[in-house]
Structure formats: structure tokens, C-alpha cells
Amino acid sequence: MSILEIRNVTRRFGDLLALDDVTLTIEAGEFFTLLGPSGCGKTTLLRLIAGFDEPDAGRIFLDGVDLAATPPEKRPVHTVFQSYALFPHMTVRDNVAFPLNMAKRPLDEIHERVKQALEQVHLSDKSGHYPHELSGGQKQRVALARGLVNKPRLLLLDEPLGALDAKLREQMEGDLIALQRDVGVTFVFVTHSQQEALALSHRIAVMNEGKVEQVDEPDKLYSFPRNRFVADFIGNINMLAARVAETHHGHLVLQATDLGAVAAPLVKGVKAGDTGVLALRPEQVHISSHAQTPELKNHFHGIVRGLLYLGDVTVYKVELDNGMEMEALLANSAPGRAKFFEVDDDVTVAWRHDAGLFFHD
Amino acid sequence: MKFVHYALEALAGRLVKWLVSLPPTLFLLVFFVAPSLIVVLASFRYPGEFGGLASLLPLFGADSGLTLETYRFFFSDFVYFEIFLKSFGVAALTTLICIVMAYPLAWLIARSPKKRRDLLVLLVILPFASNFLIRVYAWIIILGPFNLLYTSFAVIVGMVYVHLPFMVLPLYTNLEKHDPALLEAAQDLGANAWTRFWKITFPLSLPGIFSGSVLVFIPVLGMFAIPELLGGTGDILIGNLIKEQFLDNRDWPLGAMLSIMLTVAVLALAGLSAWAGRGKGRMA
């Protein structure tokens, strides 16, 4: 059942079109993420849902009711702000009790629910502390407890992990998933980090320049991006400029610039003569020493120009004979070896004929 | 060798600290501590025949030249206590009116676009560009036709007028620093405009209200020009009383004693408010 419906919403700031006819449906109980580069309109959309801003056109429905006439303080929607926005003159306990006090709940109920909420985020021992006495991660958890304590229909999270260091962020990601599952509140999460989005979400809306480019589950988004922007924004990807030479039943034959024929999976609506790019994930690209003859159909000679050793994997930057640089990812899993190739090694890069996606211009 | 090096470095560091703090320390010793001690001493001496103080030296032996007479005088006459009380009342009322008048103004300046704020602050302090006495005389001209001159009302008007900027500036400085996200968060969590003000803005502005109050309350306590120019015969405050002892009555010991009593009263009040506000430091 859909809980939030955004219908043809447009928002302009002067000449800037921050949201361009956005339509989205969010399901009850979902962990939904708005993902995009800064300035794509994701935060604007969040502020429209919270009620801090109004759309120039379009409507927003919560549980089937148009929100236009409801001020932010009356919406059953709470927000976890990027800066946390904890009240500095109130203790942790008073911060978390705030929404319950505003809702005029009876005192013993407030007491009980604040206690519960603090237990949920493992902060029971900090209830008498002031925000300035807490670490970044603890503040974050207070903000979460405060947002969830009055059981909103929707919890909006505006880049809540942005201010945390990498290790803590990873831990908070795990906590967030568990928390969302436990409380069952629908989360609308805003981030510019595709890793965060992929790790946390049930579904992701990728936004760019005020438009929604694609809404999908993380694995579908990664494996089947609908267009070049999504392919490029989610994860790393190689873009091989090519022209369609032939279309067969099962696959395309591409002519890559200064390289030769490349087999690729068929794309609907593409015909011979179309130009575009073949998008290939680095983990789809195999790399082997020159002497070996790979059994894969697409294989090309290249020279290792650089490598990025990441511990678990190494990313090799291979220059092909046409001057194009291609990234290939190799797991460092062979026993007794740190990495496989060095800079200036002659190698062969290869990929399956059904790997990659062709996007025509 | 290393130890010697560290010891020398520590010594040099301490020396620099001393050199930096020496000029202000000397200044305060010469122009604050010494005069204060002179005032304290003066309060225990006899007035001179034609003003000033009676000499100490010739009376050595039979009489030290020191006396508690002025203090006995102060505590035996209720009139002084009354004037003290009235002065504190006027100071408190002035401070209160300043808070009520300055708050909306400071809030509006803090909420206005950044470009315009400096101009508005400049307008608040612009009256300082003209002489204080001229501005008070202006009130004589304003209040005269309404038959309000030489009343307690006129004194309060003058006091509020002169001290208002001292309340606006610290309040503005405080309000300007408030994170707007806090108000959004409060609204998001269900607080209406009225609640947002009383639960968030007001408690966070208390340090600003406090500094403004100190800057208004204490100068008002010692002010003598405004009651003299705008007030009636009954509007004598401590400031007038002290001034009279030095310039009109020529009773320096009495004037010195009254100054000391005023200082003691202000310090006691400051101590009391610090004690009452203990532990609230984390608000800021």
C-alpha cells in the first residue's frame, strides 16, 4: 500500500528549476532513498514533504490526503536533520520527550516512551547529558530517537551520516537498517553517496537536475541502469565509444572507435548506424597476462598504466590500443600473491559477449 | 642538556606571559586598585573644613584621624536606605523595559537579510554620535509641552532611551547566532510559533538578556545626570547623592562611603545572580 504519493511536483527558485514534474510513490514500511549529486533537488523534495517549502505545481498525498493545507507542525512526518539540530539547552531526555510534549501525551506515557526510545538507540545511560557532551555518533542516535519516539508515519533523513567518519558510518548503516526493521516506520532517506544508498535502501530514486532518472531496487539499479547518467552515477563504469555495425537476434555487433568489433547484448530500439557508448562495470572486465589466449569473444591488448590497491581488490587502469583507458577489477584472493600485475605490463582485457549495456546517443 | 633546554624554554614562555600581562596589570593597579583604596581610606576620615579631607598627620597620637562616624551616620538614617532602594527599583524597571523594547528590535535585525544587518546595527548605535547631554536636553523639549517634565516618568524615559542600545546589541549578537535549523526541528516535531519562541528562542537568548541587563542595570544605578535634568526633587538617586557630597556638600568621606556601599551592593547582587544561575553555562 502506498503511503506517500508525489504527483507532478515542480519547484522553481528564480530561474533554477529545482524539481521538474516529479512523480513518485513510496510504499508503507519501505526504506526509500533519494539519491543524486548536490543540486539535483533531493533536499528540496524532502523539504516539500516535511512542509518547510511549498511546490509551485503538483500535489503531495500522505495516506491519500493532500498535504497542501497542513503546516509542518501538524504533519505526522518527522525529520532527522543533517546537523542533527538537537536543542542545546535540553538534556537528551528532554530532547527526545519534545515531540511527545508537543503532542500533549500524559506524563507517565512520555516517561515510558522516552525510556524505550533511548534503549532502542543504546543511549539509556546518556539521558541526563546535554548534546554538547555527546560524540557525533551519539548525537546522531539522539536525533533518530527524537524523530521516531512519537511514531511518525514517515521519517525523513537528510544526509544523516554525512558528518560521521567512515568506520562509524558503516556501523550506523547497520544500526539504521536494524532500527527501521524494528520500528516499521517508513524511511525517506536523502544522500549523495551511492554506497550508502545501495547498502541501506529497499528502493532508490536516482535524481538529476530536478528529474527522477530511475526508481528501482539497488541491484536492478546497479545491473540495469536505464540511462548513461544512472550507469555513471551508481558505481564505477567504463564507457567505450562505439557505433552499431549490425543487429542480430541475440546481440549487437559494435564497431568501437579505432579498436574493432565488439559483441554486446541487444538493446531494444537500436539499429545499425546508431552511435553511443558501451558501458562496462570494472568487475565485468577480465584481465590476463598477454601470453594467454582468452576464450572470451571480446578481447583486446592493453598496457597497465596505473593501479589502485584497495586491500581486498585491485583496480587496474589499462590503456587500450585506441588510447582509451579501461578499468578492470581483480580480487586479491590468490594465496601467496599481493597483486597480479605491475605498471607497464602487457595484458589482455576481455569480457563476455553478453556483458555491458549499450546506450545510444 | 635536553633538560636544561626544556627548562630554559619553559622559563622563556613564562617570561613572555609576564611581559604581555604587565602593562594592563600596571594600568589597573595605578588607575583602579590605588584609587579604590584611596576611596576606602577616605570613607574613614574626617571632612576638611573647606571641603576635601582633614589632614591625618597633625592629629597623630591623640587621634589617628580615622573614624567610623560616616558609616554610623549611614546606618542611623533611613533616608539613605530609601534612596538605595529607589535607585535599585529604577534600575530594575529600566532594565525590564529595555528587555521588552529591545527584544523585538534585536530579533528583527537578526532575522533581516545579512546585507542589511550591519546598517541596522549602525542605526542602533547612531545616537552615540551626538553628545549625551544634548540628547537628554532634547527630551526636556519633547516632554515639556506634555507637562511630563520633572517627574519619575521622565527619569525612566530618559534612562530607557539612553541605555536601550546596550540591551539591543548583546541581544542581537546572541539571536544572530541561533541555528535556524533548531526552529525548523521544533516545528517539524509539532511546535507552533508561540511554543517555538518560548521553548527554543527565549531560553537560548537568556545569556544575551543577562549581558544586556548587566550593561543597563549597573550604569543606571550610578547615573546622576538624567535624574538631575529630567527628574523632580523627589527623584534623587544614589548617583545624585554621591555627586552632591563631593560637589555641593563637600563631605568627601560621606561621598566615598556611599560609593563603597554602592559597589558592595552591586557586587553582592552580581554574586547572587551568579549563584542563582550556576550550572546554566551549558546553554550557550
XYZ file of C-alpha atoms in Angstrom:
645
model
C 0.000 0.000 0.000
C 1.393 3.363 -0.903
C 1.876 5.782 1.976
C 3.243 8.807 0.118
C 2.360 9.925 -3.349
C 4.175 12.755 -5.066
C 2.282 13.797 -8.148
C 3.796 16.056 -10.842
C 5.601 18.263 -8.346
C 7.524 21.246 -9.701
C 9.517 23.787 -7.706
C 11.379 26.808 -9.083
C 13.856 29.106 -7.344
C 14.099 32.091 -9.673
C 15.472 30.734 -12.930
C 16.503 27.452 -11.352
C 14.182 24.528 -11.862
C 14.862 22.590 -8.651
C 12.163 19.981 -9.228
C 10.815 19.282 -12.689
C 7.499 17.431 -12.761
C 8.486 14.781 -10.223
C 6.163 11.825 -9.665
C 6.996 9.179 -7.065
C 5.162 6.632 -4.964
C 6.581 5.389 -1.678
C 5.258 2.202 -0.100
C 4.421 1.782 3.590
C 7.281 0.257 5.601
C 9.816 0.980 2.912
C 13.364 2.268 3.276
C 13.275 4.643 0.328
C 16.285 6.684 -0.783
C 16.527 9.836 -2.854
C 19.974 9.691 -4.417
C 21.696 12.254 -6.563
C 24.544 14.751 -6.849
C 24.288 18.017 -4.907
C 21.810 20.370 -6.522
C 19.721 17.554 -8.008
C 16.659 18.566 -5.982
C 16.604 15.746 -3.430
C 16.737 18.026 -0.395
C 14.153 20.346 -1.946
C 11.823 17.387 -2.326
C 12.422 16.394 1.303
C 11.573 19.917 2.473
C 8.358 19.819 0.447
C 7.357 16.567 2.144
C 8.187 17.998 5.592
C 6.239 21.153 4.729
C 9.039 23.719 5.045
C 8.505 24.671 1.429
C 5.589 24.546 -0.999
C 5.531 23.193 -4.557
C 4.831 25.620 -7.399
C 2.787 22.916 -9.065
C 1.742 19.378 -8.270
C 0.449 17.738 -5.127
C 1.724 15.540 -2.311
C -0.548 12.949 -0.688
C 0.095 11.229 2.619
C -2.199 8.243 3.202
C -4.323 9.579 0.383
C -4.765 13.042 1.937
C -3.438 16.142 0.175
C -0.842 17.758 2.459
C -1.011 21.233 0.911
C -3.116 22.751 3.703
C -1.241 21.080 6.574
C 1.576 23.097 8.215
C 4.788 21.228 9.142
C 3.900 21.037 12.855
C 0.667 19.232 12.022
C 2.151 16.665 9.629
C 2.811 13.199 11.049
C 6.211 13.446 9.400
C 9.416 13.962 11.364
C 12.881 14.838 10.136
C 16.412 13.903 11.157
C 18.441 16.924 10.125
C 21.917 16.819 8.653
C 23.197 18.976 11.536
C 21.053 16.900 13.953
C 19.513 20.179 15.274
C 19.401 18.897 18.843
C 18.178 21.531 21.304
C 21.388 22.583 23.082
C 19.645 23.760 26.265
C 17.828 20.468 26.819
C 19.122 17.158 28.084
C 18.993 14.069 25.888
C 15.846 13.020 27.757
C 14.125 16.390 27.177
C 15.142 16.412 23.522
C 13.560 13.020 22.953
C 10.494 13.960 25.030
C 9.929 17.128 22.958
C 7.624 15.690 20.262
C 5.624 13.826 22.931
C 5.252 17.027 24.958
C 4.086 18.827 21.832
C 1.523 16.082 21.267
C 0.416 16.599 24.899
C 0.815 12.935 25.855
C 0.290 12.066 29.522
C 3.450 12.321 31.639
C 3.823 8.656 32.549
C 3.428 7.672 28.901
C 6.097 10.219 27.893
C 8.408 8.826 30.540
C 7.896 5.264 29.357
C 8.293 6.010 25.651
C 11.402 8.165 26.089
C 12.960 5.346 28.074
C 12.076 2.870 25.350
C 13.349 5.093 22.539
C 16.677 5.645 24.302
C 17.038 1.918 24.865
C 16.422 1.357 21.176
C 19.395 3.545 20.253
C 21.541 2.290 23.180
C 21.706 5.653 24.945
C 19.912 4.946 28.223
C 22.986 5.961 30.211
C 23.160 9.365 28.495
C 19.630 10.556 29.226
C 20.770 13.286 31.650
C 23.535 14.588 29.393
C 23.462 17.701 27.242
C 24.068 17.462 23.467
C 27.480 19.163 23.689
C 28.655 16.324 25.946
C 27.972 13.698 23.260
C 30.060 12.404 20.368
C 28.897 12.784 16.773
C 27.537 9.243 16.631
C 25.659 9.670 19.894
C 24.093 12.946 18.734
C 23.025 11.145 15.591
C 21.291 8.468 17.656
C 19.534 11.051 19.854
C 18.246 12.721 16.685
C 16.953 9.346 15.486
C 15.272 8.574 18.818
C 13.672 12.038 18.829
C 12.395 11.565 15.287
C 10.936 8.124 15.962
C 9.574 8.455 19.514
C 6.167 9.791 18.503
C 5.770 7.120 15.805
C 5.506 9.350 12.722
C 4.021 7.979 9.504
C 7.231 8.974 7.746
C 10.742 9.643 8.978
C 12.741 11.905 6.682
C 16.530 11.659 6.965
C 18.588 14.421 5.371
C 22.133 13.082 4.788
C 22.281 11.983 8.427
C 25.554 10.085 8.076
C 27.412 12.841 6.238
C 29.217 14.191 9.298
C 30.451 10.830 10.616
C 33.809 9.213 9.890
C 33.959 6.113 7.668
C 34.100 3.441 10.373
C 31.264 4.964 12.383
C 29.213 5.461 9.231
C 29.456 1.775 8.401
C 28.305 0.872 11.906
C 25.439 3.396 11.770
C 24.339 1.942 8.426
C 23.898 -1.428 10.091
C 22.089 0.175 13.048
C 19.788 2.128 10.727
C 18.714 -0.994 8.831
C 18.001 -2.829 12.094
C 16.172 0.158 13.579
C 13.977 0.652 10.543
C 13.067 -3.026 10.516
C 12.256 -2.975 14.247
C 10.082 0.145 14.346
C 8.477 -0.432 10.961
C 8.339 3.293 10.183
C 8.687 4.298 6.529
C 12.063 5.984 5.990
C 12.754 8.538 3.273
C 16.499 8.919 3.169
C 18.407 11.573 1.256
C 22.033 11.056 0.279
C 24.577 11.824 -2.409
C 26.534 8.672 -1.558
C 25.687 5.753 -3.820
C 27.345 3.276 -1.414
C 25.027 4.411 1.399
C 22.029 4.209 -0.884
C 22.894 0.727 -2.171
C 23.638 -0.598 1.313
C 20.533 0.754 3.072
C 17.602 1.017 0.721
C 14.745 -1.167 -0.378
C 14.295 1.154 -3.325
C 16.232 4.113 -4.677
C 15.147 7.070 -6.777
C 18.123 8.451 -8.698
C 17.669 12.166 -9.295
C 19.471 14.566 -11.589
C 18.779 18.222 -12.347
C 15.336 18.135 -10.775
C 14.206 14.982 -12.543
C 13.834 11.388 -11.385
C 16.014 9.310 -13.716
C 15.128 5.864 -12.410
C 13.376 4.243 -9.455
C 14.442 0.692 -8.669
C 15.814 -1.779 -6.200
C 19.572 -1.383 -5.564
C 20.676 -4.493 -7.503
C 18.468 -3.664 -10.511
C 19.740 -0.097 -10.491
C 23.320 -1.305 -10.498
C 22.932 -4.035 -13.078
C 20.307 -2.478 -15.336
C 20.725 1.288 -15.298
C 18.194 2.876 -17.602
C 20.474 5.559 -18.985
C 24.034 6.831 -19.057
C 23.580 9.127 -16.063
C 22.383 6.346 -13.782
C 25.044 3.955 -15.077
C 27.740 6.530 -14.418
C 26.416 7.725 -11.035
C 25.917 4.316 -9.460
C 29.244 2.595 -9.035
C 32.197 2.822 -11.435
C 31.773 2.112 -15.099
C 33.808 2.098 -18.310
C 32.329 3.921 -21.272
C 33.548 2.627 -24.632
C 32.589 4.858 -27.562
C 31.111 2.716 -30.339
C 28.870 2.622 -33.390
C 26.340 -0.137 -34.125
C 27.540 -2.188 -37.117
C 24.897 -4.943 -37.151
C 21.917 -6.031 -35.087
C 21.384 -9.760 -34.704
C 18.615 -11.608 -32.927
C 20.581 -12.232 -29.779
C 23.162 -9.485 -29.768
C 24.643 -6.359 -31.265
C 27.855 -6.077 -33.177
C 29.508 -2.771 -32.364
C 32.412 -1.067 -34.018
C 34.485 0.525 -31.257
C 36.453 3.562 -32.341
C 39.961 2.523 -33.515
C 39.571 -0.853 -31.823
C 37.485 -3.291 -33.833
C 34.345 -5.341 -33.486
C 32.730 -5.807 -30.084
C 29.810 -8.071 -29.251
C 27.199 -6.699 -26.875
C 23.713 -7.672 -25.690
C 20.802 -6.478 -27.782
C 19.070 -3.249 -26.815
C 15.519 -2.561 -27.923
C 15.122 0.212 -30.474
C 18.759 0.301 -31.516
C 19.527 -0.012 -35.205
C 22.620 -0.193 -37.355
C 24.403 3.152 -37.651
C 23.463 4.401 -34.166
C 26.324 5.814 -32.155
C 26.701 5.656 -28.382
C 28.711 4.018 -25.631
C 29.112 0.516 -24.305
C 29.018 0.700 -20.501
C 31.001 -1.998 -18.710
C 31.455 -2.477 -14.958
C 35.133 -2.916 -13.964
C 34.286 -6.297 -12.383
C 32.952 -7.481 -15.754
C 36.300 -6.848 -17.363
C 38.753 -9.745 -17.114
C 42.427 -9.101 -17.216
C 45.132 -11.641 -18.008
C 48.769 -11.706 -19.000
C 49.414 -11.266 -22.716
C 50.589 -14.800 -23.417
C 47.285 -16.398 -22.508
C 44.614 -16.505 -25.177
C 41.306 -15.892 -23.529
C 38.333 -17.884 -24.660
C 36.166 -14.771 -24.421
C 34.946 -13.215 -27.646
C 35.784 -9.606 -26.796
C 39.468 -9.311 -26.059
C 41.903 -6.506 -26.653
C 45.539 -5.762 -25.990
C 46.433 -3.116 -23.445
C 49.156 -1.800 -21.156
C 48.733 -1.322 -17.402
C 49.092 2.415 -16.774
C 48.188 2.561 -13.125
C 46.671 0.607 -10.293
C 44.673 1.315 -7.193
C 45.362 -1.217 -4.473
C 42.365 -1.320 -2.103
C 43.281 -4.329 0.015
C 40.507 -6.726 -0.934
C 40.630 -5.825 -4.612
C 42.921 -4.004 -7.000
C 41.623 -1.706 -9.744
C 43.895 -1.730 -12.804
C 43.825 1.133 -15.258
C 44.618 -0.359 -18.653
C 45.286 1.717 -21.735
C 43.873 0.094 -24.863
C 45.470 0.426 -28.296
C 42.996 3.174 -29.249
C 44.220 5.279 -26.309
C 41.131 4.695 -24.202
C 41.645 3.874 -20.543
C 39.635 0.979 -19.136
C 39.295 -0.052 -15.515
C 39.396 -3.723 -14.573
C 38.797 -5.006 -11.073
C 40.519 -8.086 -9.745
C 40.058 -9.709 -6.343
C 43.356 -10.173 -4.472
C 42.385 -13.660 -3.427
C 45.169 -15.872 -4.799
C 47.286 -17.284 -1.963
C 50.837 -16.029 -1.657
C 50.324 -13.115 -4.027
C 49.676 -9.487 -3.230
C 48.741 -8.365 -6.704
C 48.913 -9.730 -10.189
C 50.211 -7.012 -12.473
C 52.523 -4.042 -12.356
C 52.557 -0.762 -14.226
C 53.724 -1.127 -17.873
C 52.794 -4.838 -18.042
C 51.348 -6.028 -21.352
C 47.930 -7.516 -20.698
C 44.765 -8.652 -22.398
C 41.427 -7.270 -21.279
C 38.361 -9.320 -22.128
C 34.655 -9.516 -21.378
C 31.750 -11.768 -22.171
C 29.723 -11.043 -25.273
C 26.618 -10.610 -23.128
C 28.256 -8.222 -20.645
C 27.713 -4.470 -20.636
C 24.925 -2.229 -21.831
C 24.824 -0.118 -24.981
C 23.413 3.402 -24.610
C 22.879 5.224 -27.854
C 23.258 8.995 -28.014
C 71.456 19.000 28.138
C 67.974 18.391 26.906
C 66.584 19.039 30.350
C 68.337 22.407 30.524
C 66.948 23.265 27.120
C 63.379 22.484 28.216
C 63.815 24.379 31.466
C 65.030 27.449 29.580
C 62.156 27.182 27.129
C 59.620 26.986 29.965
C 61.247 29.985 31.615
C 61.129 31.974 28.387
C 57.454 31.077 27.954
C 56.670 32.293 31.428
C 58.654 35.470 30.859
C 56.656 36.274 27.711
C 53.407 35.762 29.611
C 54.584 38.178 32.280
C 55.719 40.765 29.759
C 52.386 40.656 27.955
C 50.299 40.941 31.099
C 52.470 43.590 32.727
C 51.125 46.765 31.034
C 47.424 46.049 31.752
C 48.282 44.927 35.281
C 50.204 48.130 35.912
C 47.404 50.197 34.417
C 44.785 48.576 36.631
C 46.992 48.889 39.725
C 47.573 52.593 39.177
C 44.170 53.636 37.883
C 41.791 51.195 39.551
C 43.208 49.467 42.642
C 45.009 52.504 44.040
C 42.047 54.923 43.603
C 39.709 52.346 45.103
C 41.947 52.055 48.144
C 42.104 55.842 48.388
C 38.283 55.950 48.326
C 38.099 53.277 51.032
C 40.564 55.219 53.174
C 38.706 58.491 52.554
C 35.484 56.987 53.853
C 37.119 56.528 57.257
C 38.454 60.108 57.518
C 37.022 63.441 58.670
C 35.851 66.031 56.147
C 38.114 69.019 55.752
C 36.963 72.484 56.870
C 36.569 73.804 53.340
C 35.865 70.504 51.581
C 38.318 67.766 50.861
C 39.637 65.766 53.785
C 41.048 66.760 57.152
C 44.742 66.179 57.469
C 45.870 62.917 59.048
C 49.320 63.859 60.314
C 48.887 66.604 62.961
C 46.331 64.557 64.804
C 48.655 61.598 65.307
C 48.888 60.457 68.874
C 45.745 61.808 70.476
C 43.559 60.935 67.486
C 44.505 58.806 64.470
C 42.330 60.930 62.173
C 40.255 57.860 61.281
C 36.631 57.367 62.278
C 33.609 55.167 61.712
C 31.362 58.233 62.031
C 30.180 58.291 58.389
C 29.177 54.609 58.491
C 27.277 55.132 61.768
C 25.555 58.074 60.096
C 24.552 55.958 57.075
C 23.007 53.148 59.110
C 21.264 55.530 61.531
C 19.347 57.420 58.853
C 16.696 55.520 56.959
C 16.731 58.131 54.162
C 19.896 56.692 52.632
C 18.493 53.204 52.615
C 15.355 54.521 50.950
C 17.357 56.208 48.199
C 19.309 52.992 47.637
C 16.102 51.039 47.375
C 14.579 53.542 44.973
C 17.724 53.509 42.817
C 17.655 49.752 42.560
C 13.951 49.972 41.704
C 14.586 52.498 38.922
C 17.478 50.381 37.599
C 15.348 47.223 37.651
C 12.398 48.919 35.937
C 14.669 50.479 33.294
C 16.275 47.090 32.637
C 12.893 45.394 32.316
C 11.541 47.999 29.889
C 14.776 47.801 27.900
C 14.407 43.999 27.609
C 10.816 44.286 26.404
C 11.645 47.036 23.907
C 14.985 45.673 22.704
C 13.917 42.053 22.180
C 11.665 42.529 19.126
C 14.135 45.003 17.637
C 17.127 42.676 18.112
C 15.082 39.771 16.771
C 14.071 41.697 13.655
C 17.662 42.755 12.967
C 18.906 39.185 13.458
C 16.233 37.917 11.034
C 16.803 40.542 8.346
C 18.977 39.806 5.286
C 22.675 39.659 6.111
C 23.489 42.637 3.913
C 21.108 44.918 5.799
C 22.049 43.843 9.332
C 25.184 45.976 9.628
C 23.254 49.046 8.550
C 20.515 48.391 11.121
C 23.073 47.858 13.890
C 24.706 51.118 12.845
C 21.338 52.856 13.209
C 21.002 51.459 16.729
C 24.318 52.939 17.815
C 23.956 56.122 15.756
C 22.667 58.190 18.756
C 26.117 57.772 20.333
C 27.415 60.037 17.597
C 25.819 63.029 19.302
C 26.555 64.235 22.806
C 24.766 62.513 25.661
C 23.714 65.787 27.336
C 22.314 67.195 24.123
C 20.171 64.085 23.701
C 18.876 64.393 27.274
C 18.132 68.086 26.706
C 16.166 67.065 23.648
C 13.880 65.132 25.982
C 13.330 68.292 28.015
C 11.994 69.908 24.853
C 9.921 66.844 23.960
C 8.417 66.236 27.404
C 7.960 69.885 28.403
C 4.741 70.632 26.445
C 3.087 67.498 27.884
C 3.694 68.562 31.482
C 5.683 65.368 31.990
C 8.965 67.054 32.788
C 10.498 66.704 36.297
C 8.625 63.510 37.084
C 9.736 59.943 37.806
C 8.223 59.065 34.440
C 10.589 61.453 32.692
C 13.529 59.886 34.546
C 12.540 56.393 33.389
C 12.020 57.615 29.815
C 15.472 59.193 29.812
C 17.113 56.134 31.349
C 15.487 53.743 28.884
C 16.296 55.994 25.947
C 19.979 56.304 26.813
C 20.546 52.643 27.692
C 18.443 50.871 25.084
C 21.353 50.249 22.644
C 23.251 48.478 25.441
C 20.433 45.951 25.574
C 19.888 45.671 21.806
C 23.500 44.888 20.925
C 24.169 41.847 23.170
C 20.694 40.502 22.419
C 21.251 40.858 18.692
C 24.665 39.201 18.949
C 23.033 36.287 20.744
C 19.964 35.931 18.498
C 22.028 36.205 15.333
C 23.964 33.071 16.314
C 20.858 30.888 16.726
C 20.824 27.967 14.310
C 17.647 28.296 12.197
C 17.587 24.501 11.948
C 16.587 24.377 15.633
C 13.352 26.231 14.929
C 12.665 24.044 11.910
C 13.300 20.962 14.033
C 10.921 22.235 16.717
C 8.253 22.958 14.114
C 8.828 19.600 12.484
C 8.299 17.898 15.843
C 4.982 19.652 16.418
C 5.684 23.062 17.999
C 3.619 26.074 16.875
C 5.132 29.571 16.586
C 4.350 30.532 20.191
C 5.848 27.336 21.620
C 8.882 27.635 19.370
C 9.601 31.039 20.843
C 9.154 30.091 24.495
C 10.790 26.653 24.312
C 13.670 27.394 21.949
C 14.434 31.035 21.126
C 13.802 32.528 24.561
C 15.799 30.068 26.691
C 18.684 30.200 24.226
C 18.696 34.008 24.382
C 18.974 34.154 28.198
C 22.769 34.739 28.114
C 22.135 37.735 25.824
C 19.407 39.065 28.108
C 21.761 38.645 31.053
C 24.693 40.541 29.494
C 22.346 43.277 28.301
C 20.861 43.562 31.785
C 24.292 43.969 33.366
C 25.175 46.657 30.818
C 21.951 48.567 31.596
C 21.391 47.931 35.304
C 24.806 48.989 36.623
C 25.213 52.270 34.687
C 21.633 53.257 35.601
C 22.446 52.739 39.289
C 25.237 55.298 39.127
C 23.559 57.732 36.729
C 23.088 61.286 38.080
C 22.724 63.497 35.004
C 19.348 62.165 33.870
C 17.553 62.452 37.255
C 19.088 65.899 37.671
C 17.909 67.155 34.275
C 14.597 65.334 33.898
C 13.610 64.385 37.449
C 11.830 66.338 40.175
C 13.000 66.986 43.715
C 11.853 63.551 44.811
C 13.753 61.751 42.085
C 17.125 61.740 43.784
C 19.111 58.545 43.151
C 22.375 57.242 44.614
C 24.323 58.837 41.805
C 22.930 62.265 42.672
C 23.578 61.657 46.345
C 27.235 60.812 45.751
C 27.738 63.691 43.358
C 26.214 66.099 45.881
C 28.595 65.015 48.630
C 31.624 65.749 46.509
C 30.498 68.907 44.667
C 27.824 70.616 46.802
C 28.117 69.419 50.430
C 31.872 68.997 50.269
C 31.620 65.997 52.535
C 34.132 63.713 50.832
C 34.079 60.954 53.480
C 30.306 60.635 53.135
C 30.570 60.545 49.333
C 33.337 57.952 49.500
C 31.316 55.846 51.929
C 28.233 55.968 49.668
C 30.346 54.899 46.672
C 31.646 51.945 48.636
C 28.150 50.938 49.723
C 27.009 51.083 46.093
C 29.941 48.933 44.950
C 29.295 46.420 47.721
C 25.596 46.263 46.849
C 26.325 45.713 43.124
C 28.920 43.017 43.860
C 26.515 41.286 46.225
C 23.846 41.335 43.536
C 26.260 40.009 40.900
C 27.340 37.245 43.267
C 23.736 36.380 43.968
C 22.797 36.140 40.286
C 25.929 34.092 39.531
C 24.922 31.744 42.344
C 21.335 31.536 41.074
C 22.492 30.897 37.502
C 25.146 28.313 38.396
C 25.300 25.312 36.072
C 23.351 27.100 33.351
C 26.551 27.825 31.445
C 25.950 24.929 29.067
C 23.045 26.760 27.491
C 25.237 28.977 25.404
